[in-house]
Coordinates of C-alpha atoms and ligand atoms in Angstrom, one line a residue:
X1 CA 0.0 0.0 0.0
X2 CA 1.3 3.5 -0.9
X3 CA 1.6 6.2 1.7
X4 CA -0.6 9.2 1.2
X5 CA 2.1 11.8 1.2
X6 CA 2.8 14.5 -1.4
X7 CA 5.2 13.8 -4.2
X8 CA 7.7 16.6 -4.2
X9 CA 11.1 16.1 -5.9
X10 CA 14.2 16.9 -3.8
X11 CA 15.7 19.7 -5.9
X12 CA 18.8 21.9 -5.2
X13 CA 16.8 25.0 -6.1
X14 CA 14.5 24.3 -3.2
X15 CA 17.4 25.1 -0.8
X16 CA 17.9 28.6 -2.3
X17 CA 14.1 29.2 -2.3
X18 CA 14.0 28.3 1.4
X19 CA 16.9 30.6 2.2
X20 CA 15.4 33.5 0.3
X21 CA 12.0 33.1 1.9
X22 CA 13.1 32.4 5.5
X23 CA 16.6 33.9 5.8
X24 CA 16.4 36.6 3.2
X25 CA 18.4 39.2 5.2
X26 CA 21.1 36.7 6.3
X27 CA 24.5 37.8 5.0
X28 CA 27.0 36.3 2.6
X29 CA 30.4 37.9 2.8
X30 CA 33.1 37.4 0.3
X31 CA 36.7 38.5 0.0
X32 CA 36.9 39.0 -3.7
X33 CA 39.8 38.3 -6.1
X34 CA 40.2 42.1 -6.3
X35 CA 41.0 42.0 -2.5
X36 CA 38.0 44.0 -1.3
X37 CA 35.2 42.7 0.9
X38 CA 31.8 42.2 -0.7
X39 CA 28.5 41.8 1.2
X40 CA 25.2 40.5 0.0
X41 CA 22.2 38.6 1.4
X42 CA 20.4 35.4 0.5
X43 CA 17.6 37.6 -1.0
X44 CA 20.0 39.4 -3.4
X45 CA 21.8 36.2 -4.2
X46 CA 18.6 34.4 -5.1
X47 CA 17.6 37.2 -7.4
X48 CA 21.0 37.2 -9.1
X49 CA 20.9 33.4 -9.4
X50 CA 17.5 33.7 -11.2
X51 CA 19.0 36.3 -13.5
X52 CA 21.9 34.0 -14.2
X53 CA 19.6 31.1 -14.9
X54 CA 18.0 33.3 -17.7
X55 CA 21.5 34.3 -18.8
X56 CA 22.8 30.7 -19.2
X57 CA 19.6 29.8 -21.1
X58 CA 20.2 32.7 -23.4
X59 CA 23.7 31.4 -24.0
X60 CA 22.1 28.2 -25.2
X61 CA 22.7 25.9 -22.2
X62 CA 20.0 23.3 -22.2
X63 CA 19.0 20.8 -19.5
X64 CA 21.6 18.1 -18.9
X65 CA 24.5 20.1 -20.5
X66 CA 27.5 21.0 -18.4
X67 CA 28.6 24.5 -17.5
X68 CA 32.0 24.6 -15.9
X69 CA 33.7 26.9 -13.3
X70 CA 37.3 27.7 -12.5
X71 CA 36.7 29.7 -9.4
X72 CA 37.5 30.3 -5.8
X73 CA 35.0 30.4 -3.0
X74 CA 32.8 33.5 -3.5
X75 CA 29.2 34.7 -3.9
X76 CA 29.3 34.5 -7.7
X77 CA 30.4 30.9 -7.6
X78 CA 27.5 30.2 -5.3
X79 CA 25.1 32.0 -7.6
X80 CA 26.3 29.6 -10.3
X81 CA 25.8 26.6 -8.0
X82 CA 22.1 27.4 -8.0
X83 CA 21.6 29.0 -11.4
X84 CA 23.1 26.1 -13.4
X85 CA 21.9 23.2 -11.3
X86 CA 18.5 24.8 -10.5
X87 CA 17.7 25.2 -14.2
X88 CA 18.4 21.5 -14.8
X89 CA 21.9 21.8 -16.3
X90 CA 25.0 20.4 -14.6
X91 CA 27.5 22.5 -12.8
X92 CA 31.0 21.2 -13.4
X93 CA 33.5 22.5 -10.9
X94 CA 37.0 22.3 -12.5
X95 CA 40.0 22.2 -10.2
X96 CA 42.3 25.1 -11.2
X97 CA 45.3 23.5 -9.4
X98 CA 45.5 20.8 -12.0
X99 CA 48.0 20.9 -14.9
X100 CA 46.5 22.7 -17.9
X101 CA 46.7 19.5 -20.0
X102 CA 44.5 17.8 -17.4
X103 CA 42.0 20.7 -17.3
X104 CA 41.7 20.5 -21.1
X105 CA 41.2 16.7 -20.9
X106 CA 38.6 17.0 -18.2
X107 CA 36.7 19.9 -19.9
X108 CA 36.6 17.9 -23.2
X109 CA 35.6 14.7 -21.4
X110 CA 32.7 16.5 -19.7
X111 CA 31.8 18.3 -22.9
X112 CA 31.5 21.6 -21.1
X113 CA 29.6 24.3 -23.0
X114 CA 30.4 27.4 -21.0
X115 CA 33.3 28.2 -18.7
X116 CA 33.0 30.7 -15.9
X117 CA 36.3 31.8 -14.4
X118 CA 37.7 34.1 -11.7
X119 CA 40.2 36.7 -13.1
X120 CA 43.0 35.0 -11.3
X121 CA 42.7 32.2 -13.8
X122 CA 42.9 34.3 -17.0
X123 CA 46.4 33.1 -17.8
X124 CA 45.2 29.5 -17.5
X125 CA 42.1 30.3 -19.7
X126 CA 44.4 31.8 -22.3
X127 CA 46.3 28.5 -22.4
X128 CA 43.3 26.2 -22.6
X129 CA 40.9 28.3 -24.6
X130 CA 42.4 27.4 -28.0
X131 CA 42.6 23.7 -27.1
X132 CA 39.2 22.8 -25.6
X133 CA 36.8 21.6 -28.1
X134 CA 33.2 22.1 -26.7
X135 CA 33.3 25.4 -24.8
X136 CA 31.5 28.1 -26.7
X137 CA 31.7 31.0 -24.2
X138 CA 34.2 32.1 -21.6
X139 CA 32.7 34.2 -18.8
X140 CA 34.9 36.3 -16.6
X141 CA 33.3 36.5 -13.2
X142 CA 33.8 40.2 -12.7
X143 CA 32.3 43.6 -13.7
X144 CA 32.9 45.7 -16.8
X145 CA 35.5 47.9 -15.0
X146 CA 37.7 44.9 -14.2
X147 CA 37.4 43.1 -17.6
X148 CA 40.8 42.4 -19.0
X149 CA 41.8 45.1 -21.5
X150 CA 42.9 42.7 -24.2
X151 CA 42.8 39.0 -24.4
X152 CA 43.4 36.3 -27.0
X153 CA 40.3 34.4 -25.8
X154 CA 37.5 34.4 -28.3
X155 CA 34.0 34.9 -27.1
X156 CA 35.0 36.4 -23.7
X157 CA 32.0 37.7 -21.8
X158 CA 31.5 39.7 -18.6
X159 CA 29.5 38.1 -15.8
X160 CA 28.0 41.3 -14.5
X161 CA 27.0 42.4 -18.0
X162 CA 25.2 39.1 -18.5
X163 CA 23.4 39.5 -15.2
X164 CA 22.3 43.1 -15.9
X165 CA 20.9 42.2 -19.3
X166 CA 18.9 39.3 -17.9
X167 CA 15.5 39.4 -16.3
X168 CA 15.1 38.4 -12.6
X169 CA 11.8 36.7 -13.6
X170 CA 12.5 33.0 -13.6
X171 CA 10.6 30.1 -12.1
X172 CA 12.8 27.3 -10.9
X173 CA 11.6 24.3 -13.0
X174 CA 10.5 21.1 -11.4
X175 CA 11.9 17.8 -12.8
X176 CA 12.9 14.3 -11.6
X177 CA 15.0 14.5 -8.5
X178 CA 17.4 11.9 -10.0
X179 CA 18.4 14.5 -12.6
X180 CA 22.2 15.3 -12.5
X181 CA 23.0 18.5 -10.6
X182 CA 26.8 18.7 -10.5
X183 CA 30.0 17.0 -11.5
X184 CA 33.4 16.8 -9.9
X185 CA 36.4 14.8 -11.1
X186 CA 38.7 12.9 -8.7
X187 CA 42.2 14.2 -8.8
X188 CA 43.3 11.0 -10.6
X189 CA 46.5 10.2 -8.9
X190 CA 46.3 6.9 -10.8
X191 CA 45.0 6.8 -14.4
X192 CA 42.7 9.4 -16.0
X193 CA 40.5 11.5 -13.7
X194 CA 37.0 10.1 -13.3
X195 CA 33.9 12.1 -12.8
X196 CA 31.4 11.8 -9.9
X197 CA 28.0 13.0 -11.2
X198 CA 25.8 14.0 -8.3
X199 CA 22.0 14.2 -8.6
X200 CA 19.5 16.6 -7.0
X201 CA 18.3 13.9 -4.8
X202 CA 21.7 12.8 -3.6
X203 CA 22.7 16.4 -3.0
X204 CA 19.6 17.3 -0.9
X205 CA 19.8 14.1 1.1
X206 CA 23.5 14.7 1.7
X207 CA 22.7 18.2 2.8
X208 CA 20.2 17.0 5.5
X209 CA 22.8 14.6 6.8
X210 CA 25.8 17.0 6.7
X211 CA 23.9 19.6 8.8
X212 CA 23.0 17.2 11.7
X213 CA 24.4 17.9 15.1
X214 CA 26.7 14.8 15.1
X215 CA 27.9 15.7 11.6
X216 CA 28.8 19.3 10.8
X217 CA 26.3 20.7 13.3
X218 CA 25.1 23.7 11.4
X219 CA 22.3 26.1 12.3
X220 CA 20.9 29.6 11.7
X221 CA 23.1 30.8 14.5
X222 CA 26.3 29.8 12.7
X223 CA 28.7 31.8 10.6
X224 CA 30.4 29.3 8.3
X225 CA 33.6 29.9 6.5
X226 CA 34.4 27.0 4.1
X227 CA 38.1 27.0 3.4
X228 CA 37.7 23.7 1.5
X229 CA 37.3 24.9 -2.1
X230 CA 34.0 25.0 -3.9
X231 CA 35.8 23.2 -6.7
X232 CA 36.5 20.2 -4.4
X233 CA 33.4 18.1 -3.9
X234 CA 31.1 21.2 -3.6
X235 CA 33.1 22.5 -0.6
X236 CA 31.9 19.4 1.3
X237 CA 28.3 20.5 0.7
X238 CA 28.5 23.7 2.8
X239 CA 27.0 26.1 0.2
X240 CA 23.9 23.8 0.3
X241 CA 23.9 23.3 4.1
X242 CA 24.1 27.1 4.7
X243 CA 20.9 27.6 2.6
X244 CA 19.1 24.8 4.4
X245 CA 19.8 26.1 7.8
X246 CA 20.1 29.9 7.0
X247 CA 23.6 30.3 8.3
X248 CA 25.7 33.4 7.5
X249 CA 28.4 32.5 5.0
X250 CA 31.9 33.9 4.7
X251 CA 33.9 33.1 1.5
X252 CA 37.7 33.6 1.6
X253 CA 38.3 33.9 -2.1
X254 CA 41.9 33.1 -3.1
X255 CA 43.3 34.3 0.2
X256 CA 43.9 31.1 2.1
X257 CA 47.0 32.1 4.1
X258 CA 46.8 32.2 7.9
X259 CA 46.8 36.0 8.2
X260 CA 43.9 36.5 5.8
X261 CA 41.9 33.6 7.2
X262 CA 42.3 34.7 10.8
X263 CA 41.4 38.2 10.0
X264 CA 38.1 37.0 8.4
X265 CA 37.4 34.7 11.3
X266 CA 37.6 37.6 13.7
X267 CA 36.0 40.4 11.8
X268 CA 33.0 38.3 10.6
X269 CA 32.5 36.3 13.8
X270 CA 33.0 32.9 12.2
X271 CA 31.8 30.0 14.4
X272 CA 32.5 27.1 12.1
X273 CA 35.2 26.4 9.4
X274 CA 36.2 23.4 7.4
X275 CA 39.3 22.4 5.5
X276 CA 42.2 19.9 5.0
X277 CA 45.0 19.6 7.7
X278 CA 47.6 21.4 5.5
X279 CA 45.5 24.6 5.5
X280 CA 45.2 24.6 9.3
X281 CA 48.9 24.2 9.6
X282 CA 49.4 27.6 8.0
X283 CA 46.7 29.1 10.1
X284 CA 48.0 27.8 13.4
X285 CA 51.6 28.9 12.6
X286 CA 50.3 32.4 12.0
X287 CA 48.2 32.4 15.2
X288 CA 51.0 31.0 17.3
X289 CA 53.7 33.4 15.9
X290 CA 51.5 36.5 16.6
X291 CA 50.0 35.4 19.9
X292 CA 46.5 35.6 18.5
X293 CA 43.3 33.8 19.7
X294 CA 40.0 32.8 18.2
X295 CA 37.2 34.8 19.8
X296 CA 34.1 33.3 18.1
X297 CA 35.2 30.1 16.4
X298 CA 33.4 27.1 18.1
X299 CA 34.7 24.3 16.0
X300 CA 36.4 23.3 12.8
X301 CA 35.8 20.3 10.6
X302 CA 39.0 18.7 9.5
X303 CA 39.1 16.0 6.8
X304 CA 40.3 15.0 3.4
X305 CA 43.5 13.6 5.0
X306 CA 44.1 12.4 8.5
X307 CA 44.1 15.1 11.1
X308 CA 47.2 14.7 13.4
X309 CA 46.2 14.5 17.0
X310 CA 48.8 17.2 17.8
X311 CA 46.9 19.6 15.7
X312 CA 43.6 18.7 17.4
X313 CA 45.2 19.2 20.8
X314 CA 46.5 22.6 19.8
X315 CA 43.1 23.7 18.6
X316 CA 41.2 22.3 21.5
X317 CA 43.5 22.9 24.5
X318 CA 45.2 26.1 23.5
X319 CA 42.5 27.8 21.5
X320 CA 39.3 26.3 22.8
X321 CA 38.2 25.4 19.2
X322 CA 36.6 21.9 19.0
X323 CA 37.8 19.7 16.2
X324 CA 35.5 17.5 14.3
X325 CA 37.4 14.9 12.3
X326 CA 35.5 13.7 9.3
X327 CA 36.2 11.3 6.4
X328 CA 34.8 11.4 2.9
X329 CA 35.6 11.1 -0.8
X330 CA 34.7 12.8 -4.1
X331 CA 32.8 9.6 -4.9
X332 CA 30.6 9.9 -1.8
X333 CA 29.5 13.5 -2.0
X334 CA 31.8 13.6 0.2
X335 CA 30.6 12.9 3.7
X336 CA 30.9 9.4 5.1
X337 CA 31.8 9.6 8.7
X338 CA 32.2 12.2 11.4
X339 CA 33.8 11.8 14.8
X340 CA 31.4 13.2 17.3
X341 CA 31.9 11.6 20.7
X342 CA 29.2 9.6 22.5
X343 CA 28.3 10.8 26.0
X344 CA 30.3 8.1 27.8
X345 CA 33.4 9.1 25.8
X346 CA 33.0 12.7 26.8
X347 CA 33.8 11.7 30.4
X348 CA 37.1 10.1 29.5
X349 CA 40.5 11.6 30.4
X350 CA 41.7 14.1 27.8
X351 CA 44.3 11.7 26.4
X352 CA 41.8 8.9 25.7
X353 CA 39.3 11.3 24.3
X354 CA 41.9 12.6 21.9
X355 CA 42.7 9.0 20.8
X356 CA 39.0 8.5 19.8
X357 CA 38.9 11.9 18.1
X358 CA 41.8 10.8 16.0
X359 CA 39.6 8.2 14.4
X360 CA 37.6 9.2 11.3
X361 CA 34.3 8.6 13.2
X362 CA 30.9 7.1 12.9
X363 CA 28.9 6.6 9.7
X364 CA 26.3 9.4 9.3
X365 CA 22.8 8.1 8.6
X366 CA 22.6 7.2 5.0
X367 CA 26.0 5.6 4.8
X368 CA 26.5 1.9 5.4
X369 CA 30.0 0.6 5.8
X370 CA 31.9 -2.5 6.4
X371 CA 35.5 -3.8 6.2
X372 CA 36.6 -6.9 4.4
X373 CA 39.7 -9.0 4.1
X374 CA 41.5 -9.8 0.8
X375 CA 39.0 -12.6 0.0
X376 CA 36.1 -10.2 0.5
X377 CA 35.0 -11.7 3.9
X378 CA 33.5 -9.3 6.4
X379 CA 35.8 -8.5 9.3
X380 CA 34.7 -8.0 12.9
X381 CA 34.1 -4.5 14.3
X382 CA 36.5 -4.9 17.1
X383 CA 38.8 -1.9 16.5
X384 CA 41.6 -4.3 15.7
X385 CA 40.9 -6.2 12.5
X386 CA 41.7 -4.0 9.5
X387 CA 40.6 -4.4 5.9
X388 CA 39.3 -2.5 2.9
X389 CA 36.5 -0.2 3.7
X390 CA 33.3 -0.7 1.6
X391 CA 30.4 1.8 1.6
X392 CA 26.9 2.1 0.1
X393 CA 24.2 4.7 0.3
X394 CA 22.1 7.2 -1.7
X395 CA 24.9 9.7 -2.1
X396 CA 27.6 7.2 -3.1
X397 CA 28.3 6.8 -6.8
X398 CA 27.0 3.8 -8.7
X399 CA 29.4 4.3 -11.6
X400 CA 31.7 7.0 -12.9
X401 CA 30.5 9.6 -15.3
X402 CA 30.1 8.1 -18.8
X403 CA 30.9 4.7 -17.5
X404 CA 34.6 5.5 -17.2
X405 CA 36.6 2.6 -15.7
X406 CA 33.8 0.1 -15.9
X407 CA 31.7 -1.1 -13.0
X408 CA 33.4 0.2 -9.8
X409 CA 31.2 -1.7 -7.4
X410 CA 31.8 -5.1 -5.7
X411 CA 28.9 -7.4 -5.1
X412 CA 28.4 -8.5 -1.5
X413 CA 25.3 -9.9 0.1
X414 CA 23.4 -9.4 -3.2
X415 CA 24.0 -5.6 -3.4
X416 CA 26.7 -3.4 -4.8
X417 CA 29.3 -1.8 -2.5
X418 CA 31.7 1.0 -3.4
X419 CA 35.3 0.0 -2.5
X420 CA 37.0 3.1 -1.1
X421 CA 40.6 2.0 -1.5
X422 CA 41.0 2.9 2.2
X423 CA 42.1 0.4 4.8
X424 CA 40.4 0.8 8.1
X425 CA 39.3 -0.7 11.4
X426 CA 35.8 -0.2 12.9
X427 CA 35.4 -0.5 16.7
X428 CA 32.4 -1.8 18.7
X429 CA 31.0 1.8 19.0
X430 CA 31.1 2.1 15.3
X431 CA 34.1 4.4 15.1
X432 CA 36.0 3.9 11.9
X433 CA 39.7 4.5 11.7
X434 CA 41.7 4.7 8.5
X435 CA 45.1 3.2 8.8
X436 CA 46.1 3.9 5.2
X437 CA 45.0 4.2 1.6
X438 CA 45.6 0.7 0.1
X439 CA 48.2 2.1 -2.2
X440 CA 50.1 3.8 0.6
X441 CA 50.2 0.8 2.9
X442 CA 53.6 -0.2 4.2
X443 CA 54.0 -4.0 4.2
X444 CA 57.0 -5.0 6.2
X445 CA 57.8 -8.8 6.3
X446 CA 54.1 -9.4 5.3
X447 CA 52.7 -7.3 8.2
X448 CA 51.0 -3.9 7.8
X449 CA 52.3 -0.7 9.3
X450 CA 50.1 2.3 9.4
X451 CA 51.8 5.3 7.8
X452 CA 49.1 7.6 9.3
X453 CA 50.0 6.6 12.8
X454 CA 53.7 7.1 12.2
X455 CA 53.0 10.6 10.7
X456 CA 50.9 11.5 13.7
X457 CA 53.7 10.7 16.1
X458 CA 56.2 12.8 14.0
X459 CA 53.7 15.7 13.9
X460 CA 53.6 15.6 17.7
X461 CA 57.3 16.5 17.9
X462 CA 57.7 20.2 18.5
X463 CA 60.4 20.5 15.8
X464 CA 58.3 19.1 13.0
X465 CA 56.3 21.3 10.7
X466 CA 55.1 18.5 8.4
X467 CA 55.7 14.8 8.0
X468 CA 54.9 12.1 5.5
X469 CA 55.6 8.4 5.8
X470 CA 56.2 6.2 2.8
X471 CA 56.9 2.6 2.0
X472 CA 60.5 2.4 0.9
X473 CA 61.7 -0.8 -0.7
X474 CA 63.9 -3.0 1.5
X475 CA 66.0 -6.0 0.6
X476 CA 65.0 -8.0 3.6
X477 CA 61.6 -6.8 4.6
X478 CA 60.2 -5.9 1.2
X479 CA 59.2 -2.5 2.5
X480 CA 60.1 -0.4 5.5
X481 CA 58.7 3.0 6.7
X482 CA 60.7 6.0 5.7
X483 CA 59.9 9.4 7.2
X484 CA 60.0 12.5 5.1
X485 CA 60.1 15.6 7.2
X486 CA 59.9 19.4 7.0
X487 CA 61.4 21.0 10.1
X488 CA 60.0 24.0 11.8
X489 CA 62.1 27.1 11.0
X490 CA 65.4 26.9 12.9
X491 CA 64.4 23.8 14.8
X492 CA 67.7 21.9 15.7
X493 CA 66.1 18.5 15.0
X494 CA 68.3 15.5 14.0
X495 CA 67.4 12.1 12.5
X496 CA 68.4 10.2 15.7
X497 CA 66.4 12.5 17.9
X498 CA 63.3 11.9 15.8
X499 CA 63.8 8.2 15.6
X500 CA 64.3 8.1 19.4
X501 CA 61.0 10.0 19.8
X502 CA 59.2 6.9 18.6
X503 CA 60.5 4.8 21.6
X504 CA 57.6 3.8 23.8
X505 CA 55.0 5.3 21.5
X506 CA 54.8 2.4 19.1
X507 CA 55.8 -1.2 18.6
X508 CA 59.6 -1.2 18.1
X509 CA 59.4 -2.8 14.6
X510 CA 57.1 0.0 13.4
X511 CA 59.9 2.6 14.0
X512 CA 60.8 4.3 10.7
X513 CA 64.1 3.1 9.3
X514 CA 65.3 6.5 8.4
X515 CA 64.4 10.2 8.1
X516 CA 64.9 12.5 5.1
X517 CA 64.7 16.2 5.8
X518 CA 63.3 18.3 2.9
X519 CA 62.4 21.9 2.4
X520 CA 58.9 21.1 1.2
X521 CA 56.6 18.1 0.7
X522 CA 54.7 18.0 -2.6
X523 CA 51.0 18.7 -2.3
X524 CA 48.4 17.7 -4.9
X525 CA 45.6 19.7 -6.3
X526 CA 43.4 19.3 -3.3
X527 CA 46.2 20.1 -0.7
X528 CA 47.1 16.5 0.1
X529 CA 50.5 15.0 0.3
X530 CA 51.5 13.3 -3.0
X531 CA 53.0 10.2 -1.7
X532 CA 53.5 8.8 -5.1
X533 CA 56.0 11.6 -5.8
X534 CA 57.8 11.0 -2.6
X535 CA 58.0 7.3 -3.4
X536 CA 59.5 8.1 -6.8
X537 CA 62.1 10.3 -5.1
X538 CA 63.0 8.4 -2.0
X539 CA 61.5 4.9 -2.5
X540 CA 64.8 3.2 -3.1
X541 CA 66.8 5.0 -0.4
X542 CA 66.9 2.1 1.9
X543 CA 68.0 -0.3 -0.8
X544 CA 71.0 2.0 -1.5
X545 CA 71.8 2.2 2.2
X546 CA 71.5 -1.6 2.8
X547 CA 73.4 -2.3 -0.4
Ligands
LIG1 P1 41.3 12.1 -4.1 O1 40.9 10.6 -3.9 O2 41.2 12.6 -5.5 O3 42.6 12.4 -3.4 P2 39.2 12.8 -2.4 O4 39.0 14.0 -1.7 O5 38.1 12.1 -3.0 O6 40.3 13.0 -3.4 O7 40.0 11.8 -1.4 C1 39.4 10.8 -0.7 C2 40.4 10.1 0.1 O8 41.0 11.0 1.1 C3 39.8 9.0 1.0 O9 39.7 7.9 0.2 C4 40.9 8.9 2.1 O10 42.0 8.1 1.6 C5 41.4 10.3 2.2 N1 40.7 10.9 3.4 C6 39.7 11.7 3.4 N2 39.4 12.1 4.7 C7 40.3 11.5 5.5 C8 40.5 11.5 6.9 N3 39.8 12.2 7.7 N4 41.6 10.8 7.3 C9 42.3 10.1 6.5 N5 42.2 10.0 5.2 C10 41.2 10.8 4.7

């Protein structure tokens, strides 16, 4: 028997309509590429999004086609989130940190029709414009006064001119909630990048889950500053969550250094921020060096890579900013788990609490997960057994855009599960902990060593600014851990001192065999350590030593 409830599709445009109607005067503050601060409201933003919906239709974009962006976090980018998806087309957020060859490959693969870009990226646009094959118009996200004087780009348009010429009368269309809404490619550290094509339904359901108290805990009383880029998995869904709950939004533009971020946190009264650990390193270094504090920030969501407990302790104990460790992937929209403690755990001594917070957390409702061994057998949730993490749920991809790479799912218990490529444990309370990505695992004499745990220990040493641990080939043990370290400025740290630091903190055979000090550790397009590069550079170091 069917229930007797209304059929209303879950559409991205409904989030903006809600914000306009119920939180119309709530502010959206952006630091623009030009460096100035811009203020708007949900009411104004919604009107401009409707104008832009008319403008993209006038440019010939029809339902299902892709319009791409190369843009920082800002109000115009948010307008496009709603204008493009809301009219039934697909917003494709390109990652400007990729190599131009990759940007061209991805734009062609996605068959992008229009490309909106922030002025910062004009040099990139000039390189790719003659090479991309489907883009018919390039729109500079600026006003007439800031339009580049001369450019080799054909069909270069001005965002504010398009808006001005377009009518604000636009009714957000209704369509099937399974219609595609946005597209984001994985960074493709192995093979060609692959696209995750989100739907309206998956996006709205993910938004509900992400806003929950034990997830990102967002409300109308929050001021949210997403540091995580809007070109990386929709800034973890925050531009949607903010509309759903009516939070004030603060966008940092291209200014992601500690000084600029801290200034915005303080002047705008930011209560919640979100980003990858490497960004917070820069912020904490600035705050420490200048004896600053956080006067309004309640918490920060850290994910995308493991958050070192030392960083959590600094945020929580020194600055009274709670850290929510979260895990996700491009393929899962991205939220999978969040590490909010249970009441019993809150009463534990600080050290034990911190050990739990270092885990990636519990599955949010909507995500099912399990760990399996190499034969695909389910492993117990005892916090010890570790195996590949499989997930399923309504915001997890079924396949990649245009079927790239074939069927990614593995069949278990008669249903398809998405193999994450992460190796994890799950404890009896349901807390998942990632020990490694399967391709980063260190296998010494047939036994696994967790590179993340070794990095976390190194990061707790006061002389270490950044650490990455890789599997180096070893003549006897196949692989042994090798630590690559960036020292804090002027820290008198030696190899032996750092090796000794592991004593008593870890099983002796897990101790890294050697330490390499470097000036910088290579980061990928989403701010994560590129361990493949480090392995290329240092992977045979121990062979040479042993030989
Ligand atoms: P890419 O796979 O292109 O690097 P994603 O952002 O999709 O980009 O990366 C997802 C991966 O990032 C996960 O599979 C996992 O390995 C890692 N990751 C994400 N969050 C965490 C976390 N909190 N701790 C450890 N690893 C994480």
